[in-house]
Each structure stands twice: as C-alpha cells, then as structure tokens.
Tab-separated table of C-alpha atoms in Angstrom:
chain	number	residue	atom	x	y	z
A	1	UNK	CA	52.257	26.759	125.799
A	2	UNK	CA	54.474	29.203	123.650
A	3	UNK	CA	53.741	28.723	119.666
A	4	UNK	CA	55.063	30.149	116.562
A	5	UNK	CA	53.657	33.229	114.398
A	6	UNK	CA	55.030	33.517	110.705
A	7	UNK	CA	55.244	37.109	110.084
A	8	UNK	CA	55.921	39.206	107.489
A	9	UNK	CA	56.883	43.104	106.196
A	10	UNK	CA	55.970	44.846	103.392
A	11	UNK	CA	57.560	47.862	102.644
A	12	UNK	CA	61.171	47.937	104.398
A	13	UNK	CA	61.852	51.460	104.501
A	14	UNK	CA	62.044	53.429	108.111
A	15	UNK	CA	58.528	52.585	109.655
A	16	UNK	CA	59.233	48.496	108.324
A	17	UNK	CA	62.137	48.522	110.453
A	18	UNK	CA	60.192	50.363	112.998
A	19	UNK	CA	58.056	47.498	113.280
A	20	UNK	CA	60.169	44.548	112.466
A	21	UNK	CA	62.813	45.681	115.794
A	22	UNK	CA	59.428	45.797	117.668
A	23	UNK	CA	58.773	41.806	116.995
A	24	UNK	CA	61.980	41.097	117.647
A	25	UNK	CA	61.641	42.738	120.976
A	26	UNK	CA	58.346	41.634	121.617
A	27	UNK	CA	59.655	38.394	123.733
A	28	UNK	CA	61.724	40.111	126.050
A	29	UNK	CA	59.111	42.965	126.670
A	30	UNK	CA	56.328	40.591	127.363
A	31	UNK	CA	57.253	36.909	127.745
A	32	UNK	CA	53.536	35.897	128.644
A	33	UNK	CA	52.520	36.038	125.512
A	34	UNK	CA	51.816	32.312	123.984
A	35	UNK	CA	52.193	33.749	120.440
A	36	UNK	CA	56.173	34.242	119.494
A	37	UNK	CA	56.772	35.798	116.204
A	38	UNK	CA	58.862	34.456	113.430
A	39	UNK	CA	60.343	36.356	110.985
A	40	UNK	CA	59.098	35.100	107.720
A	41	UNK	CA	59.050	37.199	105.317
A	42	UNK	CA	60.446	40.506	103.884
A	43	UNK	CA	59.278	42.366	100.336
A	44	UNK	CA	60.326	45.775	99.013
A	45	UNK	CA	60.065	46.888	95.588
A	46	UNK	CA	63.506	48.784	95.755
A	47	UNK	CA	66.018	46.740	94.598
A	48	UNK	CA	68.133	45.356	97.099
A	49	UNK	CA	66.580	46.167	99.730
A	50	UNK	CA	64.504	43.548	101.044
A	51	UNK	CA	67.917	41.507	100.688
A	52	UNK	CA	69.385	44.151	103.129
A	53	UNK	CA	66.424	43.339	105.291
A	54	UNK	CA	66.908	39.497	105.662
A	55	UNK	CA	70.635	39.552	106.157
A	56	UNK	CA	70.192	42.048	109.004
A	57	UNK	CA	67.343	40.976	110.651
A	58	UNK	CA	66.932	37.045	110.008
A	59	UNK	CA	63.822	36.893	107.688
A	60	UNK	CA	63.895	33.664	105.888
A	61	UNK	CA	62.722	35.208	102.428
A	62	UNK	CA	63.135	38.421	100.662
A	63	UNK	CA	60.670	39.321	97.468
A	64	UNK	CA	60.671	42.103	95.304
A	65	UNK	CA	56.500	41.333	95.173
A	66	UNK	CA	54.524	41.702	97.853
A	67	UNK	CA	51.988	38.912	96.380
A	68	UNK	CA	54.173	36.618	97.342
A	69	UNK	CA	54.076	36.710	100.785
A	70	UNK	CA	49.811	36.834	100.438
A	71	UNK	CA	50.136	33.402	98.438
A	72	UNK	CA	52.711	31.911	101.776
A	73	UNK	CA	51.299	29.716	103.723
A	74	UNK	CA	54.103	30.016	105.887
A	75	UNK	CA	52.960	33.651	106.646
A	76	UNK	CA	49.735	34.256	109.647
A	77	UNK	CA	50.381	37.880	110.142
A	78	UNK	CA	51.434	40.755	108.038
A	79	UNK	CA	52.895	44.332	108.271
A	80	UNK	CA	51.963	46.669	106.031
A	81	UNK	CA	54.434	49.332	106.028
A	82	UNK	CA	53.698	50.717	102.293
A	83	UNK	CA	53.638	54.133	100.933
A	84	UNK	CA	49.689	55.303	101.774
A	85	UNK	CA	47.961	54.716	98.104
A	86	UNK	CA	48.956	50.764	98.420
A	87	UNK	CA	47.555	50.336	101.988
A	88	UNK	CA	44.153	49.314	100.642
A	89	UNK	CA	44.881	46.915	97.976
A	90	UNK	CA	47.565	45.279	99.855
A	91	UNK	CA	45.484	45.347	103.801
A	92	UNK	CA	42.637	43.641	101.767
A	93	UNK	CA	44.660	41.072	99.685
A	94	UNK	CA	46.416	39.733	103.298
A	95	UNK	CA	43.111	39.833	104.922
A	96	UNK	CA	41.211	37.895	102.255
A	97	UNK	CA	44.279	35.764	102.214
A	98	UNK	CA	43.616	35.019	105.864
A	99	UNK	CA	46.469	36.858	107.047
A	100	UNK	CA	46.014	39.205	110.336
A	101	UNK	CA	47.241	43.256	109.613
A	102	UNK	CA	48.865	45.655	111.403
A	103	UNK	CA	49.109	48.684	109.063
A	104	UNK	CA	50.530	52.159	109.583
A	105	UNK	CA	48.276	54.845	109.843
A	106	UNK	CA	45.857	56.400	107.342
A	107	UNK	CA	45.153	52.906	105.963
A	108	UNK	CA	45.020	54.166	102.722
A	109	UNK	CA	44.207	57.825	101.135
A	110	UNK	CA	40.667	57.997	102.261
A	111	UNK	CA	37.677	56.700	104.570
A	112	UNK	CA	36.777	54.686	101.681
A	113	UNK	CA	39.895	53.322	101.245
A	114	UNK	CA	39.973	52.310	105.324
A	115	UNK	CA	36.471	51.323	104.842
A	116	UNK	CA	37.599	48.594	102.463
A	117	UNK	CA	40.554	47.052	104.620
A	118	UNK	CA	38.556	46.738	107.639
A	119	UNK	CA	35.692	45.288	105.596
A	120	UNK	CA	37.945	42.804	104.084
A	121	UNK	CA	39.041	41.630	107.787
A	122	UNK	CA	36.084	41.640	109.377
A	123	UNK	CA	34.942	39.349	106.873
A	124	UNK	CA	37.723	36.830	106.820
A	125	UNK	CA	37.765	36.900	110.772
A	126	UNK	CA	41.152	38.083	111.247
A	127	UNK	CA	42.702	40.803	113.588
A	128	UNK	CA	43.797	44.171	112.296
A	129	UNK	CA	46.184	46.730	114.302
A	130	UNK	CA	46.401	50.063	113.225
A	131	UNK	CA	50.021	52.416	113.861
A	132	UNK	CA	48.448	55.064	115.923
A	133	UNK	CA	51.208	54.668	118.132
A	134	UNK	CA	50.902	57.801	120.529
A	135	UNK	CA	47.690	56.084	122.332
A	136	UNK	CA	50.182	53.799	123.813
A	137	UNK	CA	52.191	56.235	125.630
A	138	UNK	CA	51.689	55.283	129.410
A	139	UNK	CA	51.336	58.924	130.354
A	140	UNK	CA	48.782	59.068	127.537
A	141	UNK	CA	46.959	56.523	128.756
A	142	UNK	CA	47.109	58.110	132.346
A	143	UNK	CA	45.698	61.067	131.089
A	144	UNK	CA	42.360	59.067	129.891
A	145	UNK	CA	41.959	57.520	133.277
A	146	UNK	CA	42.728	60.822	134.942
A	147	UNK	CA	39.686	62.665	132.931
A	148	UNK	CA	37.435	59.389	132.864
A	149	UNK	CA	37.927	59.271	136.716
A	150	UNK	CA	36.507	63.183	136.566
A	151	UNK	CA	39.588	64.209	138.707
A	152	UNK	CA	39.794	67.805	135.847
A	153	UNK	CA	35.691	67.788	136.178
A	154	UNK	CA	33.660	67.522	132.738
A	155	UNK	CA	36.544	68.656	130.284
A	156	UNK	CA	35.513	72.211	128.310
A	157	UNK	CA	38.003	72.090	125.709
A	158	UNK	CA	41.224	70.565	124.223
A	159	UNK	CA	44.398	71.976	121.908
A	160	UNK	CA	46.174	69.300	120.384
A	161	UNK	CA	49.180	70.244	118.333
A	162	UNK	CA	51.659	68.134	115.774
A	163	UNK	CA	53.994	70.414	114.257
A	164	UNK	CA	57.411	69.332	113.023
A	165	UNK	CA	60.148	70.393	110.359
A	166	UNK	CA	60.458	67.358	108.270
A	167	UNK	CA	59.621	68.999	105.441
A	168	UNK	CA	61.062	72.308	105.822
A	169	UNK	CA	63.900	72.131	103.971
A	170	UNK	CA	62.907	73.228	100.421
A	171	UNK	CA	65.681	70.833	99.099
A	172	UNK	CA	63.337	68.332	100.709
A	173	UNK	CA	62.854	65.121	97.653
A	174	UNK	CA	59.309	65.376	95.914
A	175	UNK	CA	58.378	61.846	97.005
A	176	UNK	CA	55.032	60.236	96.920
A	177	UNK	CA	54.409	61.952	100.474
A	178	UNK	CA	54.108	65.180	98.291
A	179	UNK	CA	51.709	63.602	95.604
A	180	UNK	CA	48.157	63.403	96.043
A	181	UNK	CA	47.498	60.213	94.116
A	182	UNK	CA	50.311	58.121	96.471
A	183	UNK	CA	50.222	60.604	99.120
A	184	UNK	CA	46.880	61.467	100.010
A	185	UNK	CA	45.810	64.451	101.978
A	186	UNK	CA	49.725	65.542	103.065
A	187	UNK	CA	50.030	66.550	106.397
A	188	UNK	CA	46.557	65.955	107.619
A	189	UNK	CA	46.815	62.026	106.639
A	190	UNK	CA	50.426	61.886	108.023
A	191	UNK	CA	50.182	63.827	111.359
A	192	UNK	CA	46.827	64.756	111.807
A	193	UNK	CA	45.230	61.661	111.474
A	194	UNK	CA	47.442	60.872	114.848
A	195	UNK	CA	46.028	63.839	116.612
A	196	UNK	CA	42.017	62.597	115.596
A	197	UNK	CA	42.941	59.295	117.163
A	198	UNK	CA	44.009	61.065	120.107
A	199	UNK	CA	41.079	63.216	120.295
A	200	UNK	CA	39.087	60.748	120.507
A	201	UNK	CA	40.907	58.104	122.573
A	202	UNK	CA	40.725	60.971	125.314
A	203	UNK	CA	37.526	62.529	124.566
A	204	UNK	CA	34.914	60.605	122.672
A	205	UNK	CA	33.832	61.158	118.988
A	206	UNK	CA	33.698	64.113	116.859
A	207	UNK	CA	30.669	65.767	116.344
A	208	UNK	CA	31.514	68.306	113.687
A	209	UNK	CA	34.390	70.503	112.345
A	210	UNK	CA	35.953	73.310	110.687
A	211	UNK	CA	39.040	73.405	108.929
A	212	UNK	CA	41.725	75.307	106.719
A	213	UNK	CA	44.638	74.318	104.955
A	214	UNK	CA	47.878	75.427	103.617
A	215	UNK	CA	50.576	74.880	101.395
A	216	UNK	CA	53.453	76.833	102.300
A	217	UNK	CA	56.416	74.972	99.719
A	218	UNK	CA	54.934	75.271	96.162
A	219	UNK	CA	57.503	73.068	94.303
A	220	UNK	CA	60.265	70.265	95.431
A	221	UNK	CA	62.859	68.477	93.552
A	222	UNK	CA	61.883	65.302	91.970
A	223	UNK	CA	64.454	62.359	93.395
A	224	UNK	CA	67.294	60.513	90.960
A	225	UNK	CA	66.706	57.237	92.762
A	226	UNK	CA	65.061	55.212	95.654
A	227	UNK	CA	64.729	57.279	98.512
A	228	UNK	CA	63.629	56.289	102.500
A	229	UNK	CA	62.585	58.903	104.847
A	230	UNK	CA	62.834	62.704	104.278
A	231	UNK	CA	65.730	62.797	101.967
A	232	UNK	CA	66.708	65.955	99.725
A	233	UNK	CA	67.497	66.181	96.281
A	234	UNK	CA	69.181	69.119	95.111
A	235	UNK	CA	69.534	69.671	91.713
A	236	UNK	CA	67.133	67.433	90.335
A	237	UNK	CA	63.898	68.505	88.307
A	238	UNK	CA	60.989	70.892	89.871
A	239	UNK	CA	57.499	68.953	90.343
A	240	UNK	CA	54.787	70.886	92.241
A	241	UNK	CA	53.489	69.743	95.834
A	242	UNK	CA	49.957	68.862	95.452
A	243	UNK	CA	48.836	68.052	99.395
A	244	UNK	CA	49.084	70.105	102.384
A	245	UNK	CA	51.715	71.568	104.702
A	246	UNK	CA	49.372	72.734	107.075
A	247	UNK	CA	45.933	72.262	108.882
A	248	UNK	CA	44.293	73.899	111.921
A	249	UNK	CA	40.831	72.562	112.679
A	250	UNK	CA	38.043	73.425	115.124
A	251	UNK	CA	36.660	70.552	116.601
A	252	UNK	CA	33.140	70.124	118.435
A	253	UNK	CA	32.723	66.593	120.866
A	254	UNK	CA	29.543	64.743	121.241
A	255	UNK	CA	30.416	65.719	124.661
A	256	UNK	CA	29.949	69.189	124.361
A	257	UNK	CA	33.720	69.725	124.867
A	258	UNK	CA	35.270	72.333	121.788
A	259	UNK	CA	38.805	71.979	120.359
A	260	UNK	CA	41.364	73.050	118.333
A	261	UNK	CA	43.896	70.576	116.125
A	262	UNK	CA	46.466	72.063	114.419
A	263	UNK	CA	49.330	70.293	112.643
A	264	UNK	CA	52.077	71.551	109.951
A	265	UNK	CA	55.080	69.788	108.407
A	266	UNK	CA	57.518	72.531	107.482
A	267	UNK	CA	57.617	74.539	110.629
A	268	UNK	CA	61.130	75.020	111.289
A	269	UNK	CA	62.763	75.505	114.533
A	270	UNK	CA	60.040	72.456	115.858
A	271	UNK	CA	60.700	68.713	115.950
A	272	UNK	CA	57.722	66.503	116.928
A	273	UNK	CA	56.361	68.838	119.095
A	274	UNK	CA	53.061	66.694	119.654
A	275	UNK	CA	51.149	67.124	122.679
A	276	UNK	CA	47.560	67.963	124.164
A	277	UNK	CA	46.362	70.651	126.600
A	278	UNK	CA	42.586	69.069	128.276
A	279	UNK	CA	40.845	71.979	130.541
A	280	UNK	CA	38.019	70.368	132.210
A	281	UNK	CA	35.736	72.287	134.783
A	282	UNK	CA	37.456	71.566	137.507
A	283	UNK	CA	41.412	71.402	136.670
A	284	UNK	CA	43.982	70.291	133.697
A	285	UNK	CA	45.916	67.970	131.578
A	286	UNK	CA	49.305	68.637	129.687
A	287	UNK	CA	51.344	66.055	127.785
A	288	UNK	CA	54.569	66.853	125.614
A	289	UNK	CA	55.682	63.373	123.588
A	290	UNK	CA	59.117	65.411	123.890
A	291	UNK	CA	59.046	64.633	127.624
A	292	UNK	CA	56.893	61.460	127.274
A	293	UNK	CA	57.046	60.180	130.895
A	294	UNK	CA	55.882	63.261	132.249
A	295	UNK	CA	52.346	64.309	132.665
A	296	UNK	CA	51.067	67.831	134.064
A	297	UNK	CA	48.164	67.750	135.929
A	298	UNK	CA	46.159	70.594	137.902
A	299	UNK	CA	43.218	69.441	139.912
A	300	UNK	CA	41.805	69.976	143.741
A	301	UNK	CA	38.978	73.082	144.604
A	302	UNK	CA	40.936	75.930	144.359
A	303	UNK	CA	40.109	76.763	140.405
A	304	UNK	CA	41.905	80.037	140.701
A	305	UNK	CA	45.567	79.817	141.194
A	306	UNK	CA	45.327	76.642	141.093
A	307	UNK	CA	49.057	74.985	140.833
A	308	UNK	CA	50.295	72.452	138.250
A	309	UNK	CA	52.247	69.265	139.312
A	310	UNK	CA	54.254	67.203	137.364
A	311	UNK	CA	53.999	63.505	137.165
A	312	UNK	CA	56.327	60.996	136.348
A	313	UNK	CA	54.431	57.798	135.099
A	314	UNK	CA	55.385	54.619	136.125
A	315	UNK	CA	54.175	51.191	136.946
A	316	UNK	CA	50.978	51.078	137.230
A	317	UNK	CA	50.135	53.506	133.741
A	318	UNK	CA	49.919	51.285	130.719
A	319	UNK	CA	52.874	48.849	129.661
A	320	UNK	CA	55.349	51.226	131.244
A	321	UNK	CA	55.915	47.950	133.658
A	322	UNK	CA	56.816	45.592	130.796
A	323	UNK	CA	59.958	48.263	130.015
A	324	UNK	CA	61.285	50.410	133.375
A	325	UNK	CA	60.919	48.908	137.173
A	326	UNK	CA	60.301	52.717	138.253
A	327	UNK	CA	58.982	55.903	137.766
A	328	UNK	CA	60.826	58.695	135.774
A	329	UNK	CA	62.985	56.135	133.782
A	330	UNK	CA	62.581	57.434	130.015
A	331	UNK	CA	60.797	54.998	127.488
A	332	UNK	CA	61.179	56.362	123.655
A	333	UNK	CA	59.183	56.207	120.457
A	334	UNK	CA	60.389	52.418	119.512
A	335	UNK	CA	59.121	51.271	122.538
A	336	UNK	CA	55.673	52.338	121.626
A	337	UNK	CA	55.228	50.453	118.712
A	338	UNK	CA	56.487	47.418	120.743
A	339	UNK	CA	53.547	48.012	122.838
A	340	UNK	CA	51.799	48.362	119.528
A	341	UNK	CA	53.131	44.614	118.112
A	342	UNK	CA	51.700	43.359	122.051
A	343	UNK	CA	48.382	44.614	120.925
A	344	UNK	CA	48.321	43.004	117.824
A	345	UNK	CA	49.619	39.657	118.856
A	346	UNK	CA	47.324	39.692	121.922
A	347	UNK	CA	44.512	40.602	119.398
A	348	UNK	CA	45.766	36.901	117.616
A	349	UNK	CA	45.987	34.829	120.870
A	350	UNK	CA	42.240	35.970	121.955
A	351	UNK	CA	40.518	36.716	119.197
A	352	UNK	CA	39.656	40.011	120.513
A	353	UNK	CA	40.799	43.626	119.815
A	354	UNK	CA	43.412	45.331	121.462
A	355	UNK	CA	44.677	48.657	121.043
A	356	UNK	CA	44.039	50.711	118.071
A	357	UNK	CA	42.119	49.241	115.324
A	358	UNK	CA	40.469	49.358	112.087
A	359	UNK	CA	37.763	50.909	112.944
A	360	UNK	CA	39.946	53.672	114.823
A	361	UNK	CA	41.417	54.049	111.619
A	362	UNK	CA	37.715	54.267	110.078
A	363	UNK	CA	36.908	57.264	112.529
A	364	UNK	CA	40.611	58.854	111.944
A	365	UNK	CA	40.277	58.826	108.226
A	366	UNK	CA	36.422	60.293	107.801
A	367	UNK	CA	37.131	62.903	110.285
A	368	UNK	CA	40.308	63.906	108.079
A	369	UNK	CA	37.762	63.729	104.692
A	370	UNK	CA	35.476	65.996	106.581
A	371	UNK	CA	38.790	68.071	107.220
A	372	UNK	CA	39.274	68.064	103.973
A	373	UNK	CA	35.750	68.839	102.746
A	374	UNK	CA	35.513	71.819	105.406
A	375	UNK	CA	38.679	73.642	104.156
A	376	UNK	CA	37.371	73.341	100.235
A	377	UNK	CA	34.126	74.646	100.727
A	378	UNK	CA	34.859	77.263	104.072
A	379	UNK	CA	31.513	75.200	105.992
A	380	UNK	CA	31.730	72.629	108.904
A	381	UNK	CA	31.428	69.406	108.080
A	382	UNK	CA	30.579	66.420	109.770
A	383	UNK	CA	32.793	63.243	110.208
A	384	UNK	CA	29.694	61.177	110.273
C-alpha cells in the first residue's frame, strides 16, 4: 500500500535543489517503495527565494523561518541543506520535533556538533541520512565487494584524492564557506570529510593520522548580496580566509592497511577529480568519479606485470538497475543523491538504517578534528 511523506527543505540554495529533484524522482527510480514523498515545505532566509522554490517545484509553503516547518505537523521528514554552522541546531530541533533528517555532510562544524544531531535522533527514534553521496556510486560499491571478496588479497594501502578548482579564482566571494565560525574547517569539512567516509566504507576505521594544512588564497572579496554556489565578487571589500585550502593526511587502518588523503579547493586546471587507488597483496582497485561507471581492476597470480582491466558496472552493482537496463550507460552525480533520498525513505518504511548515517557522519567528523588537531600541533592524532 503506497502512503504519503510530508517533506520539507531548508536551505534552497544548490545542494536544496540537489535534493528536492531527487524526491521528485524518487517514484520513477524506485516505485516499490510504500513511502511517496510530498513536497511540503520550503524555507530560505534569502528573500525570495523560497518563493522561487514553491512556484518551481510544487511545495505547498514557503517560509523565510525554518522554525516553522519544525512546528508543521504536516511535515515527517526534513532536509537540511543549511550553510554548516546551522546543521546542529536545526538537525536537533527536527529530530526532537519528531521529524526524520537527511542532512548534507559535515553535520555541523565539529564531532561535537555531529555528536549532538545524532544524539537528538537517536533519542526521538527517528531516521537520519547523511549526504555522503559518493558511497552510492555502483562502481563504488563494486569496489567494496571486490576487496571484501579478497579478489586484490589483504589491501596494503590506499590514495584517495579530492582536488577541485572551485575556489581558485581569487575573485572567488568571501562567503561563510571561507569563515571559520559558519564554515568550519574549509576544505577538510567540505571535501575531505567525503574522502574519510570513503575510507572507511572501503576499508574499515581509522586508527590514527597525520596531517598538514594550507591556505594558499589569503584574502577574498566580501559579497554585496545573497549569493548561491561559488560566486565572485569583484570589487567588493577584502576579508581574510580563515579555513583551509588544502589538506594531505597519512592515514593508518585498524587493518594494518596505510594511506594517504589529500584534498585542495583551489587547484586549478582540476575539476572534481575524486577517486581512490586500493593496492592489496594480491592485485588493484582504481575509481575516477569523472568516469563513474568505470572501475579498474588488476587481480589473478601473476603480481608482476600484472594487467589492468576496465569494468563497466552494471546491473547487478548497487542501484545502477533502478536507472540504466545495461552496462556502460552513464549515471551522473544527481542520480546519486536519488539513491541517497531511497536510503532515507527506506530507512522510514523499516525503521532501520540504510546508507550513510549519523553515525558515519560521527566517524567522518572526529577523524577531520583529529585532522585538524594533527596539523596544529605536527603529532598524529587519533580519531578515537
């Protein structure tokens, strides 16, 4: 029997249309689900805005205030799609509210902060669905399989890499991405955080670390008005940039394996060029999200000279069914946080998690204090 979900956004810039094209898609993606959502609900602070958002996609109320939609009864599921330094006081006022949460990655600007929100939720017995999208590429979730299955042998070590150029121009707007009080940790809570999650939805937990940081664009241009995305603003006032640019980390595994994270936001000439190189005893694993149906894989006896094929995922590897009949028919980013909105409403209908979750985001966010600890005092740290 199919039933209704009131849902609602907060925070309608990119990622809040990100995820409210994934509900709408949800349906036609996977029509087993008994739980159909219903666009409630819209709130933006940005004047306007939220407006936009109803007349475009069919919500049935905008609000300036995102209280509003935590006092509707109408509303039984929430996304939080907020600048970082609200995630924790808005995740916890939906959960205690009674309201299931999928929020964007960090949850917040700290472990503590992520602490909080999945405290909140596990108290009021609701579901909570974290944006660490990447986990739900099919050829990602090949991968695990492949190295669970011990067809690379025990893995040795891993290089995961996030670099992109989205904030390389230095006309770039000084935004609360760039501030440390809205902002958090810069790069490491915006792209590294996705490369922990993937570290250890391949490999296991994190042992210990050691990290440095950088911050290669001193000053940026405060903006004149509302800005979405990565806009510029030429000509406006000078503010400094108070997070980082840059991170590399060295990474130790429960497992024994070693690795190396590295992730920058102003590298120019690269756009999200994420990925993962896995070298296990006995072969190889290679992932590019630029070519995000392929996956390179070396394995058999040979060790030396030993040849890498490519493989085009298809049915058969994660939801790639519920989109493309065969293999080697591209999916794209949009489609993963569909299969992220799945997970959340699947989470609803059984009353179990699916997917990424809070406590993921629990893991992600102490590993990226310890990150942050490391760097400060030149030590390893521990994300325990």
């Amino acid at each position: 029997m199919v039933s209704a979900l009131g849902v609602a956004v907060v925070g309608f810039g990119w990622m809040g249309r990100v995820h409210t094209q994934a509900y709408l898609r949800l349906p036609h993606h996977f029509p087993g689900l008994s739980l159909r959502p219903r666009l409630v609900a819209v709130a933006d602070e940005v004047p306007g805005r939220a407006e936009e958002a109803a007349a475009r996609y069919g919500f049935a109320t905008a609000a300036r205030e995102w209280r509003e939609i935590a006092a509707d009864p109408r509303v039984g599921a929430v996304s939080v799609a907020a600048p970082n330094h609200l995630h924790r006081e808005i995740g916890t006022a939906m959960a205690e509210a009674g309201k299931h949460i999928w929020i964007e990655k960090p949850v917040g600007l700290s472990a503590e902060d992520a602490r909080a929100v999945a405290g909140a939720a596990a108290g009021a017995g609701v579901q909570g669905t974290v944006g660490f999208n990447y986990r739900n590429a099919p050829a990602v979730a090949a991968a695990r399989e492949l190295i669970a299955a011990g067809e690379i042998g025990a893995v040795t070590h891993v290089r995961i890499r996030l670099f992109s150029d989205y904030a390389a121009h230095p006309e770039s707007a000084l935004t609360w991405r760039y501030e440390r009080e809205r902002g958090g940790s810069g790069v490491l809570g915006d792209l590294a955080s996705h490369g922990v999650d993937l570290a250890r939805f391949l490999l296991g937990e994190i042992e210990s670390l050691a990290a440095d940081t950088a911050r290669f664009v001193p000053q940026r241009a405060r903006p004149t008005g509302a800005t979405a995305g990565h806009a510029r603003a030429a000509g406006g006032e000078f503010g400094p940039v108070e997070n980082e640019d840059y991170v590399s980390c060295l990474l130790r595994f429960s497992s024994g394996a070693r690795g190396v994270l590295e992730a920058c936001r102003v590298s120019v000439g690269e756009q999200n060029n994420y990925g993962f190189e896995i070298h296990g005893t006995k072969g190889a694993v290679f992932w590019d999200f630029r070519r995000m149906g392929e996956l390179g894989v070396s394995r058999g006896t040979a060790y030396q000279d030993q040849s890498v094929t490519t493989v085009f995922v298809g049915p058969g590897h994660g939801e790639y069914a519920a989109f493309q009949p065969g293999s080697a028919n591209s999916m794209g980013y949009d489609d993963l946080k569909v299969i992220e909105a799945y997970h959340f409403l699947r989470s609803i209908e059984e009353g179990r998690a699916y997917g990424a979750t809070l406590e993921d985001a629990v893991r992600s966010a102490a590993a990226l204090d310890a990150m942050a600890r490391s760097a400060e005092r030149g030590t390893w740290a521990s994300p325990a």
